[in-house]
XYZ file of C-alpha atoms in Angstrom:
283
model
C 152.514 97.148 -7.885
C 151.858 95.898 -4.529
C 154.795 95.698 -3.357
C 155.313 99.664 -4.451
C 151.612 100.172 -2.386
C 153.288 98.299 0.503
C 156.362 100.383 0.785
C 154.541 103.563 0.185
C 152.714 102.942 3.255
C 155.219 102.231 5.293
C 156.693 105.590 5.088
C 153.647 107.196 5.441
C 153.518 105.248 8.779
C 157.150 106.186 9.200
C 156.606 109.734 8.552
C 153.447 109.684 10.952
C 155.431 108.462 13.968
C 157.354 111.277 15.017
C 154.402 113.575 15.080
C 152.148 111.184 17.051
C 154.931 110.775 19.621
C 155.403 114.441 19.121
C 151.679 114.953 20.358
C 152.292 112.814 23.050
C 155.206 114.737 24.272
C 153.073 117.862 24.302
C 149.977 116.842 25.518
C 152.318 115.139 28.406
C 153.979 118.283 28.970
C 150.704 120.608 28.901
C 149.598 118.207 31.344
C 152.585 118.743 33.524
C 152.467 122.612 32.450
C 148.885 122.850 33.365
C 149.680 120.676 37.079
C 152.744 123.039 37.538
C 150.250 126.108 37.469
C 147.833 124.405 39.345
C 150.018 123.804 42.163
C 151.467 127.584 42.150
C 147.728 128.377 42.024
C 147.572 126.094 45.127
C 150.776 127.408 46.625
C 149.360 131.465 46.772
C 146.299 130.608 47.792
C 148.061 129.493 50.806
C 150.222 132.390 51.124
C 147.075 134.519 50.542
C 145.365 133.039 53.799
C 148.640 133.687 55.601
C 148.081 136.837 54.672
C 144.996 137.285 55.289
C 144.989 136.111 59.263
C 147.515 138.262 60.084
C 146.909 142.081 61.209
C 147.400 144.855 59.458
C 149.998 146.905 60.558
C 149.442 150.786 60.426
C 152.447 153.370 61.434
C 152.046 157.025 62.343
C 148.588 156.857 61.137
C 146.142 160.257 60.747
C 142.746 160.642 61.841
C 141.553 159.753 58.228
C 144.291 156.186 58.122
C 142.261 154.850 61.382
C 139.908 152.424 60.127
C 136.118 152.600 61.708
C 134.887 149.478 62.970
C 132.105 146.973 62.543
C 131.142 145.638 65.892
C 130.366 141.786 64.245
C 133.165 141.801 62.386
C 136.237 144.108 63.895
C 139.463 144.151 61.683
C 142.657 142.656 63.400
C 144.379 145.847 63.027
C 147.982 147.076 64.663
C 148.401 151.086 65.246
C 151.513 152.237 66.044
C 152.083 156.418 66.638
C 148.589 157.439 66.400
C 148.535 161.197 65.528
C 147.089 163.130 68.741
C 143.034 163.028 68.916
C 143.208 166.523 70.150
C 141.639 168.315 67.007
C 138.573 166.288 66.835
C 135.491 167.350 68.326
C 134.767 165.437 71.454
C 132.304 163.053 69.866
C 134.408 162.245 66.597
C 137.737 161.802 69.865
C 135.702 158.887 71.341
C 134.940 157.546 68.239
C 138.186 157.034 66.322
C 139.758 156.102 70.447
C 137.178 153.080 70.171
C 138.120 153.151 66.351
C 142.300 152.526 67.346
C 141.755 150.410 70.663
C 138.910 147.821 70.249
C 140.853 145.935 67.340
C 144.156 145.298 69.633
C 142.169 144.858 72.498
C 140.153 141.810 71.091
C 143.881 140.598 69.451
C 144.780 140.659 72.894
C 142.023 138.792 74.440
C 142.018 136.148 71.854
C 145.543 135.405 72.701
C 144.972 134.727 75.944
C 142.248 132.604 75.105
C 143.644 130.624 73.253
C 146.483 129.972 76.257
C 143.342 129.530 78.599
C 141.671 126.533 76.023
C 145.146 124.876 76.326
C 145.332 125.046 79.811
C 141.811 123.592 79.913
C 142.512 120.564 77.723
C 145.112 119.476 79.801
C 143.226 119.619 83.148
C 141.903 115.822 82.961
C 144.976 114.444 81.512
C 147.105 112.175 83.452
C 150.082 112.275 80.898
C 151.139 115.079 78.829
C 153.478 114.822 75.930
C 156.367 116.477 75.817
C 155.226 119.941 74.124
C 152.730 119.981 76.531
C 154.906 120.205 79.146
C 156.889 122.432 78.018
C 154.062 125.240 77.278
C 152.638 124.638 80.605
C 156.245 125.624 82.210
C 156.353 128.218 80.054
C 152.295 129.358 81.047
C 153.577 128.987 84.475
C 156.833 130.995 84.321
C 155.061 133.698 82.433
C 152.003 133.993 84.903
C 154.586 133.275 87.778
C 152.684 130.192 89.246
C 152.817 126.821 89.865
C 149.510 126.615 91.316
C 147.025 125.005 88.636
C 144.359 127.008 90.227
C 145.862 130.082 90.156
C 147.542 129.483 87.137
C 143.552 129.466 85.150
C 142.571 132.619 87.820
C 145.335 134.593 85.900
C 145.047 133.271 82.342
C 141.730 134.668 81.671
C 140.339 137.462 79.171
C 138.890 140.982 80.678
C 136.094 142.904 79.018
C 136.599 145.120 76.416
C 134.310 148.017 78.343
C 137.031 147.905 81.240
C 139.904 148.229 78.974
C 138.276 151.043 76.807
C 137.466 153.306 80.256
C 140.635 152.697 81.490
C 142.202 153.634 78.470
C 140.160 156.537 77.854
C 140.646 158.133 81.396
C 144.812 157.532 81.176
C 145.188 158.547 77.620
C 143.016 161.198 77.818
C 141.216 159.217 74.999
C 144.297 159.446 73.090
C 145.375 163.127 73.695
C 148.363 162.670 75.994
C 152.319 162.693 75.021
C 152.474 159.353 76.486
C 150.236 157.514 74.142
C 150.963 159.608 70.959
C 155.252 159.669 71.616
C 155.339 155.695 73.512
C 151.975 154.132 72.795
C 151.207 154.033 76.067
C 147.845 154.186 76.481
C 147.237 153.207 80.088
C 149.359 154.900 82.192
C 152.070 152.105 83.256
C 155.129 153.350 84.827
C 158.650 151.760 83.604
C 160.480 150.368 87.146
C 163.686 148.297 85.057
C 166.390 149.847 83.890
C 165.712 147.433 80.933
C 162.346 149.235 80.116
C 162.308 151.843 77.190
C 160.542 155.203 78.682
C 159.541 158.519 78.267
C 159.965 161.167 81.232
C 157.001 162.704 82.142
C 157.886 166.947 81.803
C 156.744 167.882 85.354
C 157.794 164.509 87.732
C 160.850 162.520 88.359
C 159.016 159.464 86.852
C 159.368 157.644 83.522
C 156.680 156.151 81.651
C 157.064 152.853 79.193
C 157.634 152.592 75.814
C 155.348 150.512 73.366
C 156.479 149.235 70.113
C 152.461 149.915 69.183
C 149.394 150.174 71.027
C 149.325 146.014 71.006
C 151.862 145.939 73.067
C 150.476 148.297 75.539
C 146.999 146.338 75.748
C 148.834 142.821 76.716
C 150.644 144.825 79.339
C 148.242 146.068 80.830
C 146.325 142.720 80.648
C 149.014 141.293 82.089
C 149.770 143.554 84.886
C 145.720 143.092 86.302
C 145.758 139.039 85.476
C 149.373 139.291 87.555
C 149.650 141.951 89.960
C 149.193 141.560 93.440
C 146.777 144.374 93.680
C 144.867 142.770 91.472
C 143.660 139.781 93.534
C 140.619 140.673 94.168
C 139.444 141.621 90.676
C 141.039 138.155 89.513
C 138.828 136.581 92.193
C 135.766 138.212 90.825
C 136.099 137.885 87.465
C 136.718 133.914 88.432
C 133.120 133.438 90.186
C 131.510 135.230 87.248
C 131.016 138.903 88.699
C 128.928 141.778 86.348
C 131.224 144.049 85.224
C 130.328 147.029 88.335
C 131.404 144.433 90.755
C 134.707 143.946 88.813
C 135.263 148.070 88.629
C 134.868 147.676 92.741
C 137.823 145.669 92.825
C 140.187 147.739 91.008
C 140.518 150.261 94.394
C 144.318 150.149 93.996
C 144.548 150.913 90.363
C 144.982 154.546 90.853
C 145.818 156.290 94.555
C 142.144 158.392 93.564
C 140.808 154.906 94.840
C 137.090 154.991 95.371
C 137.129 158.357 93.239
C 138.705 156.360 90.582
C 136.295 153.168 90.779
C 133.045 156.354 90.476
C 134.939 157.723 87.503
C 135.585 154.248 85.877
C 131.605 153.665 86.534
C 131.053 157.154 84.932
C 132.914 156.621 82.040
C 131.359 153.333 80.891
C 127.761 154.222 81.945
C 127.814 157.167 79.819
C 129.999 155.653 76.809
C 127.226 152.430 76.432
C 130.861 150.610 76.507
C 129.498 147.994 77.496
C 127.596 147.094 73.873
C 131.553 146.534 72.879
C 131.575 143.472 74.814
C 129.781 141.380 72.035
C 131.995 142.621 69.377
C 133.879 140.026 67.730
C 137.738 139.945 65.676
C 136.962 138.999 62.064
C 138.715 135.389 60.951
């Protein structure tokens, strides 16, 4: 009888195996499931942040497409082909002109900050790795110095209220065939045959062509942190000068001259564009 009780449970024990190694297999293999998940979990998260630092991109927008901003916390936002502000009453045209311009011009800015902090880290450095080295010949190439001095007077930021009165008085706050047909909001004349234009309908002259109204705003950036015009202003904006004192140095902006440094005044006085230089690009 024993020996029958003995044999019966081994192959209950025998029986019993597969499934316990059986559980094993699938609790391994949730395990791995649930890590597998947990990782793609990990992996979009990623991709969301990506997403989420980069600007959003809007083509031929309307009136209604342009996004009104919060002053603390502007949205990184690309326009590209804004439809003419002519419509709009003149109050609601300033508005959505701030509205399209204030995003890319704090994009902009924050670019070349960012090329200003690494210039500044390397100041007190006596060797510089190789990457180093190679952005700062590239900082100086682009900015067309070798001067370290000169190279941090030109790789500096300039306040939103300039931008936005400039912009206003050459775009005719965003009402001209220039800025609605080449996204040029400022004016700038193409010189190279390499340049993509736009002929203006009454002059022999060509103006550029923009990919979007980014592109315009680092251009014209550019062209007053590189011109030789623009000495001056750079030298102002270097000892710490209010923003009146920088309009005074921008004489040769426009061949109106002093007329043009009153109407600049003008513009921003009356606009309050000033309260614009506080606003800051949301993270």
């Amino acid at each position: 009888m024993r020996e029958y009780f003995a044999f019966f449970v081994i192959a209950v024990l025998f029986l019993l195996s597969p499934l316990s190694c059986m559980n094993t297999d699938i609790s391994s293999n949730t395990e791995k499931g649930n890590s597998s998940i947990l990782r793609k979990s990990e992996q979009e998260e990623k991709k969301e942040k990506k997403r989420a630092n980069k600007p959003l991109v809007i083509n031929n927008p309307t009136v209604e497409d342009i996004i009104p901003i919060d002053c603390e916390n502007v949205l990184p936002v690309i326009y590209s082909h804004v439809k003419s502000l002519k419509e709009l009453t003149p109050k609601d045209r300033k508005k959505k002109f701030v509205d399209v311009l204030l995003p890319e011009i704090l994009i902009a800015n924050e670019e070349i900050r960012k090329e200003r902090n690494f210039l500044l880290s390397i100041l007190k450095k006596e060797i510089l790795s190789e990457v180093e080295k190679e952005k700062l010949e590239y900082l100086k190439d682009k900015y067309r110095t070798d001067d370290m001095a000169e190279l941090l007077r030109r790789v500096n930021t300039i306040s939103p209220s300039l931008i936005l009165a400039q912009g206003a008085i050459e775009s005719g706050w965003g009402t001209s065939r220039f800025f609605t047909e080449g996204n040029n909001v400022f004016g700038m004349y193409a010189f190279r045959p390499s340049n993509k234009k736009l002929k203006a309908k009454e002059k022999d002259v060509y103006l550029k062509v923009y990919d979007d109204i980014l592109d315009s705003v680092r251009d014209y950036i550019y062209n007053l942190n590189v011109g030789w015009a623009y000495e001056e202003f750079r030298r102002e904006r270097e000892k710490g000068s209010n923003i009146d004192n920088l309009i005074k140095a921008l004489t040769f902006y426009s061949t109106q001259r002093e007329s043009y440094v009153r109407l600049l005044e003008n513009v921003i006085k009356s606009n309050r564009f000033t309260a614009y230089d506080n606003c800051t690009l949301s993270k």
